Structure formats: structure tokens, C-alpha cells
CSV table of C-alpha atoms (C1' of nucleotides) in Angstrom, one decimal:
chain,number,residue,atom,x,y,z
A,15,MET,CA,25.1,19.5,54.4
A,16,PRO,CA,27.0,22.8,54.9
A,17,ILE,CA,28.7,22.9,58.4
A,18,LYS,CA,28.0,22.1,62.0
A,19,PRO,CA,26.3,25.2,63.4
A,20,LYS,CA,26.5,24.3,67.2
A,21,ILE,CA,23.2,25.1,68.9
A,22,PRO,CA,23.2,26.7,72.3
A,23,ARG,CA,21.3,24.6,74.8
A,24,PRO,CA,19.0,27.5,75.9
A,25,THR,CA,17.9,27.9,72.3
A,26,VAL,CA,16.5,24.4,72.2
A,27,LYS,CA,14.3,25.1,75.2
A,28,ARG,CA,12.9,28.2,73.6
A,29,LEU,CA,12.1,26.4,70.3
A,30,SER,CA,9.4,24.5,72.2
A,31,LEU,CA,8.0,27.8,73.5
A,32,TYR,CA,8.0,29.3,70.1
A,33,LEU,CA,6.2,26.3,68.7
A,34,ARG,CA,3.5,26.5,71.4
A,35,GLN,CA,3.0,30.2,70.9
A,36,LEU,CA,2.7,29.8,67.2
A,37,GLU,CA,0.2,27.0,67.6
A,38,SER,CA,-1.9,29.3,69.7
A,39,MET,CA,-1.7,31.9,67.0
A,40,THR,CA,-3.0,29.5,64.3
A,41,ALA,CA,-5.8,28.6,66.6
A,42,HIS,CA,-6.6,32.3,66.5
A,43,GLU,CA,-6.4,32.4,62.7
A,44,GLN,CA,-3.3,34.5,62.7
A,45,GLN,CA,-1.4,34.1,59.5
A,46,THR,CA,1.8,36.0,60.2
A,47,THR,CA,4.0,37.2,63.1
A,48,SER,CA,7.2,38.9,63.8
A,49,SER,CA,10.2,38.3,66.1
A,50,LYS,CA,9.0,41.2,68.1
A,51,GLN,CA,5.6,39.9,68.7
A,52,LEU,CA,6.8,36.4,69.4
A,53,GLY,CA,9.4,37.7,71.9
A,54,GLU,CA,6.9,39.9,73.7
A,55,ALA,CA,4.5,37.0,74.2
A,56,LEU,CA,7.3,35.0,75.8
A,57,GLY,CA,9.3,37.6,77.6
A,58,LEU,CA,12.3,37.5,75.2
A,59,THR,CA,13.9,40.1,73.0
A,60,ASP,CA,13.3,40.2,69.3
A,61,ALA,CA,17.0,39.7,68.6
A,62,GLN,CA,16.9,36.5,70.7
A,63,VAL,CA,14.1,35.1,68.7
A,64,ARG,CA,15.7,35.9,65.4
A,65,LYS,CA,19.0,34.5,66.4
A,66,ASP,CA,17.5,31.3,67.7
A,67,LEU,CA,15.6,30.7,64.5
A,68,ALA,CA,18.5,31.6,62.3
A,69,TYR,CA,20.5,28.8,63.6
A,70,PHE,CA,18.4,26.5,61.5
A,71,GLY,CA,17.8,28.4,58.4
A,72,GLN,CA,16.2,31.4,56.9
A,73,PHE,CA,12.5,31.1,57.7
A,74,GLY,CA,11.6,34.8,57.8
A,75,HIS,CA,10.5,37.2,55.2
A,76,PRO,CA,12.1,40.7,55.5
A,77,GLY,CA,9.5,43.4,55.8
A,78,ILE,CA,6.8,40.8,56.6
A,79,GLY,CA,7.9,38.6,59.4
A,80,TYR,CA,7.3,34.9,59.7
A,81,LYS,CA,4.4,32.9,58.2
A,82,VAL,CA,2.9,31.1,61.2
A,83,GLY,CA,2.1,27.8,59.4
A,84,GLU,CA,5.4,27.7,57.7
A,85,LEU,CA,7.3,28.3,60.9
A,86,ILE,CA,5.3,25.7,62.8
A,87,ALA,CA,6.2,23.1,60.2
A,88,GLN,CA,9.9,24.0,60.4
A,89,LEU,CA,10.0,23.9,64.1
A,90,ARG,CA,8.3,20.5,64.2
A,91,LYS,CA,10.9,19.2,61.8
A,92,ILE,CA,13.7,20.7,63.9
A,93,LEU,CA,12.4,19.3,67.1
A,94,GLY,CA,11.7,16.0,65.6
A,95,THR,CA,8.1,16.1,66.4
A,96,ASP,CA,6.9,15.9,62.8
A,97,ARG,CA,7.3,12.1,63.2
A,98,ASN,CA,5.7,10.0,65.8
A,99,TRP,CA,7.5,8.9,68.9
A,100,ASN,CA,6.3,5.7,70.5
A,101,THR,CA,6.8,6.1,74.2
A,102,ALA,CA,6.7,3.9,77.2
A,103,VAL,CA,5.8,5.0,80.7
A,104,VAL,CA,7.4,3.0,83.5
A,105,GLY,CA,5.7,3.5,86.9
A,106,ALA,CA,1.9,3.7,87.0
A,107,GLY,CA,1.9,6.0,90.1
A,108,ASN,CA,0.5,9.6,90.1
A,109,ILE,CA,3.2,11.0,87.9
A,110,GLY,CA,2.8,8.3,85.3
A,111,ARG,CA,-0.9,8.7,85.3
A,112,ALA,CA,-0.7,12.5,85.1
A,113,LEU,CA,1.4,12.2,82.0
A,114,MET,CA,-0.9,9.7,80.3
A,115,ALA,CA,-3.9,11.8,81.1
A,116,TYR,CA,-2.4,14.9,79.5
A,117,GLY,CA,-4.1,14.4,76.2
A,118,ARG,CA,-2.1,17.0,74.2
A,119,PHE,CA,1.0,14.9,73.9
A,120,LYS,CA,-0.6,12.9,71.1
A,121,ASN,CA,-0.9,16.0,68.8
A,122,LYS,CA,2.7,16.8,69.7
A,123,GLY,CA,4.2,13.6,68.3
A,124,PHE,CA,4.4,11.6,71.4
A,125,GLU,CA,2.3,8.5,71.7
A,126,PHE,CA,2.2,6.4,74.9
A,127,VAL,CA,1.9,2.9,73.7
A,128,ALA,CA,2.8,0.9,76.9
A,129,VAL,CA,2.7,1.3,80.7
A,130,PHE,CA,4.6,-0.8,83.1
A,131,ASP,CA,4.6,-1.3,86.9
A,132,ASN,CA,5.8,-3.9,89.3
A,133,ASN,CA,3.0,-3.7,91.7
A,134,PRO,CA,0.7,-6.8,91.2
A,135,GLU,CA,-2.3,-4.8,92.3
A,136,VAL,CA,-1.8,-2.3,89.6
A,137,VAL,CA,-0.8,-4.7,86.8
A,138,GLY,CA,-3.8,-5.5,84.7
A,139,THR,CA,-5.7,-2.3,85.5
A,140,VAL,CA,-6.4,0.1,82.7
A,141,ILE,CA,-5.1,3.7,82.5
A,142,GLU,CA,-6.3,5.9,79.7
A,143,THR,CA,-7.1,2.9,77.5
A,144,HIS,CA,-3.8,1.1,78.3
A,145,THR,CA,-3.5,-2.0,80.3
A,146,VAL,CA,-0.7,-1.8,82.8
A,147,ARG,CA,1.9,-4.5,82.1
A,148,PRO,CA,4.3,-6.3,84.4
A,149,MET,CA,8.0,-5.4,84.3
A,150,LYS,CA,8.9,-8.7,82.9
A,151,ASP,CA,7.1,-7.8,79.6
A,152,LEU,CA,9.2,-4.7,79.2
A,153,ALA,CA,11.9,-5.9,76.8
A,154,THR,CA,9.6,-7.7,74.4
A,155,LEU,CA,7.0,-4.9,74.3
A,156,ILE,CA,9.6,-2.2,73.7
A,157,LYS,CA,11.0,-4.1,70.8
A,158,ASP,CA,7.6,-5.2,69.3
A,159,ARG,CA,6.1,-1.8,69.4
A,160,HIS,CA,9.2,0.1,68.3
A,161,ILE,CA,9.3,2.2,71.4
A,162,LYS,CA,12.1,4.8,71.3
A,163,LEU,CA,11.4,7.0,74.4
A,164,GLY,CA,11.0,5.9,78.0
A,165,ILE,CA,9.6,7.8,80.9
A,166,VAL,CA,11.0,6.8,84.3
A,167,ALA,CA,8.3,7.6,86.9
A,168,VAL,CA,9.4,5.1,89.5
A,169,PRO,CA,10.8,5.6,93.0
A,170,GLU,CA,14.5,6.6,93.3
A,171,GLU,CA,15.7,3.2,94.3
A,172,ALA,CA,14.4,1.6,91.1
A,173,ALA,CA,15.2,4.3,88.6
A,174,GLN,CA,18.7,3.2,87.5
A,175,GLN,CA,17.7,-0.4,87.1
A,176,VAL,CA,14.6,0.6,85.1
A,177,THR,CA,16.8,2.9,82.9
A,178,ASP,CA,19.2,0.0,82.2
A,179,GLU,CA,16.4,-2.2,81.1
A,180,LEU,CA,14.9,0.4,78.9
A,181,ILE,CA,18.1,1.1,77.1
A,182,GLU,CA,19.0,-2.6,76.9
A,183,ALA,CA,15.6,-3.0,75.1
A,184,GLY,CA,16.3,-0.3,72.6
A,185,VAL,CA,15.1,3.0,74.0
A,186,VAL,CA,17.2,6.0,72.9
A,187,GLY,CA,15.8,8.8,75.1
A,188,ILE,CA,14.8,8.9,78.7
A,189,LEU,CA,12.7,11.4,80.5
A,190,ASN,CA,13.5,11.0,84.2
A,191,PHE,CA,11.4,12.0,87.2
A,192,ALA,CA,13.4,10.3,89.9
A,193,PRO,CA,15.7,12.6,91.9
A,194,ILE,CA,19.0,11.0,90.9
A,195,ARG,CA,21.5,11.4,88.1
A,196,LEU,CA,21.0,8.5,85.7
A,197,ASP,CA,24.1,6.8,84.4
A,198,VAL,CA,23.8,6.1,80.6
A,199,HIS,CA,26.2,5.7,77.8
A,200,ASP,CA,26.7,8.4,75.2
A,201,ALA,CA,24.3,7.2,72.6
A,202,VAL,CA,21.3,7.7,74.9
A,203,SER,CA,19.8,11.1,75.8
A,204,VAL,CA,18.5,11.8,79.3
A,205,ASN,CA,16.4,14.8,80.4
A,206,SER,CA,15.4,15.1,84.0
A,207,VAL,CA,12.6,16.8,85.8
A,208,ASP,CA,13.3,17.2,89.5
A,209,PHE,CA,10.5,18.6,91.7
A,210,SER,CA,12.8,19.1,94.8
A,211,VAL,CA,15.2,21.2,92.8
A,212,SER,CA,12.3,23.2,91.4
A,213,LEU,CA,10.9,23.9,94.8
A,214,GLU,CA,14.2,24.7,96.4
A,215,GLN,CA,15.0,27.1,93.6
A,216,LEU,CA,11.7,28.8,94.3
A,217,ALA,CA,12.5,29.1,98.0
A,218,PHE,CA,15.8,30.6,97.1
A,219,GLN,CA,14.3,33.2,94.8
A,220,VAL,CA,11.8,34.1,97.4
A,221,SER,CA,14.3,34.3,100.2
A,222,LEU,CA,16.5,36.5,98.0
A,223,GLY,CA,13.6,38.7,97.0
A,224,MET,CA,13.3,39.6,100.6
A,225,THR,CA,16.9,40.8,100.7
A,226,GLY,CA,19.3,40.8,97.7
A,227,SER,CA,18.8,40.3,94.0
A,228,LEU,CA,19.1,37.8,91.3
A,229,ASP,CA,18.3,38.4,87.7
A,230,GLU,CA,14.9,38.4,86.2
A,231,ASP,CA,12.2,35.8,86.5
A,232,GLU,CA,11.7,34.6,83.0
A,233,ASN,CA,9.5,31.8,84.4
B,199,MET,CA,27.1,43.0,104.7
B,200,PRO,CA,29.9,43.5,102.1
B,201,ILE,CA,28.6,43.9,98.6
B,202,LYS,CA,26.2,42.2,96.1
B,203,PRO,CA,27.9,39.1,94.8
B,204,LYS,CA,25.5,38.4,91.9
B,205,ILE,CA,24.8,34.7,91.7
B,206,PRO,CA,24.7,32.9,88.3
B,207,ARG,CA,21.4,31.3,87.8
B,208,PRO,CA,22.9,27.8,87.0
B,209,THR,CA,24.6,27.9,90.4
B,210,VAL,CA,21.3,28.0,92.2
B,211,LYS,CA,20.2,24.9,90.5
B,212,ARG,CA,23.3,23.1,91.5
B,213,LEU,CA,23.1,24.1,95.1
B,214,SER,CA,20.1,21.8,95.4
B,215,LEU,CA,22.1,19.0,93.9
B,216,TYR,CA,25.0,19.5,96.3
B,217,LEU,CA,22.6,19.5,99.2
B,218,ARG,CA,21.0,16.3,98.2
B,219,GLN,CA,24.3,14.6,97.6
B,220,LEU,CA,25.6,15.7,101.0
B,221,GLU,CA,22.5,14.4,102.6
B,222,SER,CA,23.1,11.1,101.1
B,223,MET,CA,26.6,11.3,102.4
B,224,THR,CA,25.5,11.9,106.0
B,225,ALA,CA,23.1,9.0,105.6
B,226,HIS,CA,26.3,6.9,105.0
B,227,GLU,CA,28.0,8.4,108.0
B,228,GLN,CA,30.5,10.3,105.9
B,229,GLN,CA,31.9,13.2,107.9
B,230,THR,CA,33.9,15.1,105.3
B,231,THR,CA,34.1,15.5,101.5
B,232,SER,CA,35.9,17.5,98.8
B,233,SER,CA,35.0,19.5,95.8
B,234,LYS,CA,36.5,16.7,93.7
B,235,GLN,CA,34.3,14.0,95.2
B,236,LEU,CA,31.2,16.1,95.2
B,237,GLY,CA,31.8,17.1,91.6
B,238,GLU,CA,32.4,13.5,90.4
B,239,ALA,CA,29.1,12.4,92.0
B,240,LEU,CA,27.2,15.0,90.1
B,241,GLY,CA,29.1,15.2,86.8
B,242,LEU,CA,30.7,18.5,87.5
B,243,THR,CA,34.3,19.8,87.7
B,244,ASP,CA,35.8,20.4,91.1
B,245,ALA,CA,36.5,24.0,90.2
B,246,GLN,CA,32.8,24.5,89.5
B,247,VAL,CA,31.8,23.2,92.9
B,248,ARG,CA,34.3,25.4,94.7
B,249,LYS,CA,33.3,28.5,92.7
B,250,ASP,CA,29.6,27.9,93.4
B,251,LEU,CA,30.1,27.5,97.1
B,252,ALA,CA,32.5,30.4,97.3
B,253,TYR,CA,29.8,32.8,96.2
B,254,PHE,CA,28.3,32.5,99.6
B,255,GLY,CA,31.2,32.3,101.9
B,256,GLN,CA,34.3,30.3,102.9
B,257,PHE,CA,32.9,27.0,103.9
B,258,GLY,CA,35.8,24.8,103.1
B,259,HIS,CA,38.9,23.8,105.1
B,260,PRO,CA,42.1,23.8,103.0
B,261,GLY,CA,43.8,20.5,103.1
B,262,ILE,CA,40.7,18.9,104.5
B,263,GLY,CA,37.7,19.7,102.3
B,264,TYR,CA,34.2,20.4,103.5
B,265,LYS,CA,32.6,19.1,106.7
B,266,VAL,CA,29.4,17.5,105.5
B,267,GLY,CA,27.2,18.5,108.3
B,268,GLU,CA,28.4,22.0,108.3
B,269,LEU,CA,27.9,22.4,104.6
B,270,ILE,CA,24.4,21.0,104.7
B,271,ALA,CA,23.5,23.6,107.3
B,272,GLN,CA,25.0,26.4,105.2
B,273,LEU,CA,23.2,25.3,102.1
B,274,ARG,CA,19.9,25.0,103.8
B,275,LYS,CA,20.3,28.5,105.1
B,276,ILE,CA,21.3,29.8,101.6
B,277,LEU,CA,18.3,28.0,99.9
B,278,GLY,CA,16.0,29.2,102.6
B,279,THR,CA,15.0,25.6,103.5
B,280,ASP,CA,16.2,25.9,107.1
B,281,ARG,CA,12.9,27.5,107.9
B,282,ASN,CA,9.5,25.9,107.1
B,283,TRP,CA,7.5,27.0,104.1
B,284,ASN,CA,3.8,26.5,104.4
B,285,THR,CA,2.6,25.5,100.9
B,286,ALA,CA,-0.7,25.2,99.2
B,287,VAL,CA,-1.5,22.9,96.3
B,288,VAL,CA,-4.2,24.1,93.9
B,289,GLY,CA,-5.5,21.3,91.8
B,290,ALA,CA,-6.1,17.8,93.2
B,291,GLY,CA,-5.4,16.0,90.0
B,292,ASN,CA,-2.6,13.5,89.4
B,293,ILE,CA,0.1,16.1,89.6
B,294,GLY,CA,-1.2,17.6,92.8
B,295,ARG,CA,-1.5,14.2,94.3
B,296,ALA,CA,1.9,13.1,93.1
B,297,LEU,CA,3.5,16.0,94.9
B,298,MET,CA,1.6,15.5,98.1
B,299,ALA,CA,2.5,11.8,98.1
B,300,TYR,CA,6.2,12.5,97.8
B,301,GLY,CA,7.0,12.4,101.5
B,302,ARG,CA,10.5,13.8,101.4
B,303,PHE,CA,9.3,17.4,101.0
B,304,LYS,CA,8.5,17.6,104.7
B,305,ASN,CA,12.2,17.1,105.6
B,306,LYS,CA,13.2,19.6,103.0
B,307,GLY,CA,11.3,22.5,104.6
B,308,PHE,CA,8.2,22.4,102.5
B,309,GLU,CA,5.0,21.6,104.3
B,310,PHE,CA,1.7,21.1,102.4
B,311,VAL,CA,-0.9,22.6,104.6
B,312,ALA,CA,-3.8,23.0,102.2
B,313,VAL,CA,-5.2,21.5,99.0
B,314,PHE,CA,-7.8,23.1,96.8
B,315,ASP,CA,-9.9,22.0,93.9
B,316,ASN,CA,-13.0,23.3,92.2
B,317,ASN,CA,-14.5,19.9,91.3
B,318,PRO,CA,-17.4,19.2,93.8
B,319,GLU,CA,-16.7,15.5,93.6
B,320,VAL,CA,-13.2,15.9,94.8
B,321,VAL,CA,-13.8,18.6,97.4
B,322,GLY,CA,-14.2,16.9,100.8
B,323,THR,CA,-12.1,13.9,99.9
B,324,VAL,CA,-8.9,13.3,101.8
B,325,ILE,CA,-5.5,13.2,100.2
B,326,GLU,CA,-2.5,12.3,102.4
B,327,THR,CA,-4.3,13.5,105.6
B,328,HIS,CA,-5.5,16.7,104.0
B,329,THR,CA,-9.1,17.4,103.1
B,330,VAL,CA,-9.6,19.0,99.7
B,331,ARG,CA,-11.1,22.4,100.1
B,332,PRO,CA,-13.2,24.4,97.6
B,333,MET,CA,-11.7,27.3,95.8
B,334,LYS,CA,-13.8,29.8,97.7
B,335,ASP,CA,-11.9,29.0,100.9
B,336,LEU,CA,-8.6,29.8,99.3
B,337,ALA,CA,-8.1,33.4,100.4
B,338,THR,CA,-9.0,32.8,104.0
B,339,LEU,CA,-7.0,29.6,104.4
B,340,ILE,CA,-3.9,31.1,102.8
B,341,LYS,CA,-4.0,34.0,105.2
B,342,ASP,CA,-4.9,31.9,108.3
B,343,ARG,CA,-2.2,29.4,107.8
B,344,HIS,CA,0.5,31.8,106.7
B,345,ILE,CA,1.0,30.1,103.4
B,346,LYS,CA,3.8,31.6,101.4
B,347,LEU,CA,4.2,29.2,98.4
B,348,GLY,CA,1.6,28.0,96.0
B,349,ILE,CA,1.7,25.1,93.6
B,350,VAL,CA,-0.4,25.6,90.4
B,351,ALA,CA,-1.5,22.1,89.2
B,352,VAL,CA,-4.6,23.1,87.4
B,353,PRO,CA,-5.5,23.0,83.7
B,354,GLU,CA,-4.0,25.7,81.5
B,355,GLU,CA,-7.3,27.7,81.2
B,356,ALA,CA,-7.5,28.2,85.0
B,357,ALA,CA,-3.8,28.7,85.8
B,358,GLN,CA,-3.6,32.5,85.5
B,359,GLN,CA,-6.8,33.0,87.5
B,360,VAL,CA,-5.6,30.7,90.2
B,361,THR,CA,-2.2,32.5,90.3
B,362,ASP,CA,-3.9,35.9,90.7
B,363,GLU,CA,-6.0,34.6,93.6
B,364,LEU,CA,-2.9,33.0,95.3
B,365,ILE,CA,-1.0,36.3,95.1
B,366,GLU,CA,-3.9,38.4,96.1
B,367,ALA,CA,-4.1,36.2,99.2
B,368,GLY,CA,-0.4,36.7,100.1
B,369,VAL,CA,1.6,33.9,98.4
B,370,VAL,CA,5.0,35.1,97.3
B,371,GLY,CA,6.3,32.1,95.3
B,372,ILE,CA,4.6,30.0,92.7
B,373,LEU,CA,5.6,26.6,91.3
B,374,ASN,CA,3.7,26.3,88.0
B,375,PHE,CA,2.9,23.1,86.2
B,376,ALA,CA,0.6,24.6,83.5
B,377,PRO,CA,2.0,25.1,80.1
B,378,ILE,CA,1.8,28.9,80.0
B,379,ARG,CA,3.8,31.9,81.1
B,380,LEU,CA,2.2,33.3,84.2
B,381,ASP,CA,1.9,37.0,84.5
B,382,VAL,CA,2.9,38.2,88.0
B,383,HIS,CA,4.3,41.4,89.4
B,384,ASP,CA,7.9,41.7,90.4
B,385,ALA,CA,7.6,40.9,94.1
B,386,VAL,CA,6.5,37.4,93.3
B,387,SER,CA,8.7,34.6,92.1
B,388,VAL,CA,7.6,32.0,89.6
B,389,ASN,CA,9.2,28.7,88.7
B,390,SER,CA,7.7,26.6,85.9
B,391,VAL,CA,7.8,22.9,85.2
B,392,ASP,CA,6.8,22.1,81.7
B,393,PHE,CA,6.4,18.5,80.6
B,394,SER,CA,5.9,19.3,76.9
B,395,VAL,CA,9.1,21.3,76.7
B,396,SER,CA,10.9,18.5,78.5
B,397,LEU,CA,9.7,15.9,76.1
B,398,GLU,CA,10.4,18.0,73.0
B,399,GLN,CA,13.9,18.8,74.2
B,400,LEU,CA,14.4,15.1,74.6
B,401,ALA,CA,13.1,14.4,71.1
B,402,PHE,CA,15.4,17.1,69.7
B,403,GLN,CA,18.4,15.6,71.5
B,404,VAL,CA,17.6,12.2,70.2
B,405,SER,CA,17.0,13.4,66.6
B,406,LEU,CA,20.3,15.2,66.8
B,407,GLY,CA,22.2,12.3,68.1
B,408,MET,CA,21.2,10.5,65.0
B,409,THR,CA,22.9,13.1,62.9
B,410,GLY,CA,24.7,16.2,64.2
B,411,SER,CA,25.9,17.1,67.6
B,412,LEU,CA,25.0,19.2,70.7
B,413,ASP,CA,27.1,19.5,73.8
B,414,GLU,CA,27.0,17.0,76.5
B,415,ASP,CA,24.1,15.5,78.3
B,416,GLU,CA,24.6,16.5,81.9
B,417,ASN,CA,21.1,15.3,82.6
C,172,DC,C1',8.5,51.8,55.9
C,173,DG,C1',9.0,47.4,58.8
C,174,DT,C1',11.4,43.3,59.5
C,175,DT,C1',14.9,39.8,58.9
C,176,DG,C1',19.7,37.9,59.3
C,177,DT,C1',24.1,38.6,61.1
C,178,DG,C1',28.7,40.2,62.3
C,179,DA,C1',30.7,42.7,66.2
C,180,DA,C1',30.4,44.0,71.1
C,181,DA,C1',29.0,43.0,75.6
C,182,DT,C1',27.7,40.2,79.1
C,183,DG,C1',27.6,35.8,81.6
C,184,DA,C1',29.5,31.2,83.0
C,185,DT,C1',33.0,27.8,83.3
C,186,DT,C1',37.6,26.2,83.5
C,187,DC,C1',42.5,27.0,84.4
C,188,DA,C1',46.2,27.4,87.4
C,189,DC,C1',48.3,28.6,91.4
C,190,DA,C1',49.1,31.0,95.9
C,191,DG,C1',48.2,30.0,100.5
C,192,DC,C1',46.4,27.4,104.4
C,193,DT,C1',46.4,22.9,107.4
D,97,DA,C1',50.8,16.3,100.4
D,98,DG,C1',46.0,17.7,99.8
D,99,DC,C1',42.6,20.9,99.2
D,100,DT,C1',40.4,25.5,99.2
D,101,DG,C1',39.5,30.2,97.2
D,102,DT,C1',40.2,33.1,93.5
D,103,DG,C1',42.0,36.1,89.8
D,104,DA,C1',42.8,35.5,84.9
D,105,DA,C1',41.7,33.2,80.6
D,106,DT,C1',38.5,30.8,77.9
D,107,DC,C1',34.3,29.6,76.2
D,108,DA,C1',29.1,30.4,75.7
D,109,DT,C1',25.2,33.3,75.2
D,110,DT,C1',22.9,37.5,74.6
D,111,DT,C1',22.4,42.0,73.0
D,112,DC,C1',23.5,45.7,69.7
D,113,DA,C1',23.2,47.8,65.5
D,114,DC,C1',22.8,47.9,60.8
D,115,DA,C1',23.0,46.5,55.8
D,116,DA,C1',19.9,44.3,52.8
D,117,DC,C1',15.4,43.0,51.4
D,118,DG,C1',10.3,43.0,50.1
DNA sequence: CGTTGTGAAATGATTCACAGCT
DNA sequence: AGCTGTGAATCATTTCACAACG
């Protein structure tokens, strides 16, 4: 192992986008691509693409570009999605169901292997082939099924408590949909999706567009 | 109006967080706060908080801090959520329903005034007091109800088409849940929420935590 | 040729540190 | 004494530009 390269945070986000674009390219039988082409498809500069990829190794072929299949394999390895991540969904409301219904996660290395809810009317019902379990089964199921990722899709008031239980049971990564900052210790990773923030950002951009300026869109 | 201050993008995201934290403070009858306190609650430095706010004016009172009610009003004005944004949801699937069910948007300046879907079985049903309309009514309803924001919660294949229709009808901001980059002209703002990217980022962080290092979590 | 990988330069964002107000 | 607002310094990220390679 050479040194620690230090990866910029924005780079990580873009790796996912590269991977998705490349997968769409294989689907179209495309064998090879370039940083220019990849960048154009995603609204980035070619230099940005090359620099991002170069943090992880030398995947390109000068004069040729990148071999699509090869780069896909590399990116999966980098992102950790070459293995399978057993994942639990906590909260069988609309968000929980939306995620479980989105079939493409399976091919992306994420497998939902348990759903929990505390509502007795929901417990026992089946969502996408999975029976909703009561919260009291959480710890044992997380352990038995070697679940490493947890999705917190419960109301704000319950989010921290649920998080604590997940971590206690052995989960090492949390995707949080509740509008609060979750308190976790350093060994656990948290990533939050916050609809209010997203909408307010949008309102700001729009308001601004009517008067001043911010930098580009970039989606 | 003096000059163009140029707002850092990360600042905008944080403004939403400040606003939410302040709202929770008023709910607890708190009259006044400081950049230090605000920062600690959100995992930011006090200097960061002050700098963010100072881009928009001098809202603080030296020696005292910030008056909570006052700052809330200012932030709402800055974000554009002091007015009301009529919003349309396209796609009455789980994500669309999750958003409509999240009651707090109303108090945040976003009002969902129309839902559309192209599935005949769903059209005509009622979601949170709103009858689902067919796609063919989109243009007229957007115009009649002065809808300015659109939420794209449809499958990937339909997302660009839906976006085009929304913009054609007069929408100026789009919140996109489909996993593609939407093509829009400059006068329209787009903000995307991408579950796959969020999950893959999480997997990366976790994988890394097992070996190397990235910078802090920060949720 | 066209395209990568990469130092060096430029731009952007955060933190420091302190003068000045209450 | 306590806290803001802000220039200056630091740190992070992006862009430039070009040598090296197939």
C-alpha cells in the first residue's frame, strides 16, 4: 500500500454518476469512452473526470480512453458495491416502501433483507416479498442476517432511538431520511437525505434567478 | 442595492439547517441565540455560522447574539419561503405520496396544489385531500393554479418528458427524484435527489472506514 | 493524431484572530 | 465580559496546460 491519497468529498459523489453513465454505455454495447465524453454526458469537464479517476489508479489508456467494462469493475470495487450489502429498512411508510420497490438496488449491491415497523397494523404485512417485522426483533435479525447498512425512514421523533438500536446491533452505515442530525460515534457512517433542505434550496435558487446570480446548476 | 456578494453553494444548504434549528428554538420559547450555540447544534464552527449569515446582512447584535424570531424572518425571506410556493407533484407512487404526506411542508411555504399520474387506476383516487389528475390536465392546471415548482417523482424513462411539460406550462423550479440528469434551459432551476448515489456514497464511506480515511462525517 | 495522468495555477470555502459594539 | 462581522491566512477543489504514451 503506497500512501494515503485523500479523496475530495465531491469526487465520491461523482464516482456514482460515472458508474451509472458507464452502465448505460454497456447497455448500448459501447466498448470504450473518454473523459471528454463522460464529462459531457454529466455536465463536467474532462479534466475533472480524469482527476477523479486518477485518485484511485491508472485506469485509462492514452490515445484510446477508458474501456467501459474495465472501468465499471474498478468503480464497483472502489465504491464497495462489488460485494453485497445486506440492508435493513426501518419504517414501512411511504419512503421505506418507495426504496424497497426500486428494484435496481439489487443489481447495485444493496439487498434489502429485513423491514421493521412499530405499527401493529403494518407488522405482518408483506412488502415486496418481505414480511414487516416488529421493532423488538430488530437486534436479533440484524445479527442473524449479517446486516451492515440501515435505512432510517421513521418520523423525526423516533430517528435517534432507531439509529442507536441499529448501531448497537452491528450496523456500520446509516442512510437517514429524518430531518435531524443523527448522533453516532466515529466508527459509523451516516448519510442524510433531507427533503425540506432540497426544496428550500430550490426555492432559493428560483428566487435568486429572478434577481441575482449563483453559480451554475449542475443538478 | 450595493454589489453582488456571490454566495457559496454550501452556504445555501446550511441556511435551511439554521432555519430549522431556530424554529425548534422558538418552539422551546428561546428568544436569543449565538453563532456558537447554533454551530454546536449542527456540527459547525461559530465562525462558519457568522460568515454564512453575514453574506446577507448584519442580523446579529454584538454582545447579545441573534434574536431568534428576527433571524427566522430574515432566513425565510432569503430562502424565499416567506411567500407561498404552489407546487405540483408528478407521479403518485410511493415517493410522491411520501412527500404529500409530510405535513410540515405547508408551514414551510410549499403548498401541494395538484398531483398527476398517467396510470388510469390511480387517476381519480384521493391522496391527502387531493384528487390525482391525468397527465393531459397538466398544462392547464399548472397555469390556472399558478404553480411554480414541480416535483418529478416518475420513473426514469418518463422524467425528461415530464420535465419538459412542466417547464412548457410555466414551472420555474424542479425537484427531481429520477436517477438522470435533466436537461433544462438556464432560466429553470433543478435540484436532484438521488437514492442510488446516496447509498453508494454510504457504501464507500463504510468500505473506507474499514481501511483508509476520508474527512469527517458531517452527516 | 487523440487521450491520459499530473504538476502548477487559479478559484472556492473554511478557519483564524481580532477590532469594535453593547 | 460576551459576541458579532470581517479581513487575512489556510485549506480544499477545480481548471489549466502539457509531457508522455499508444
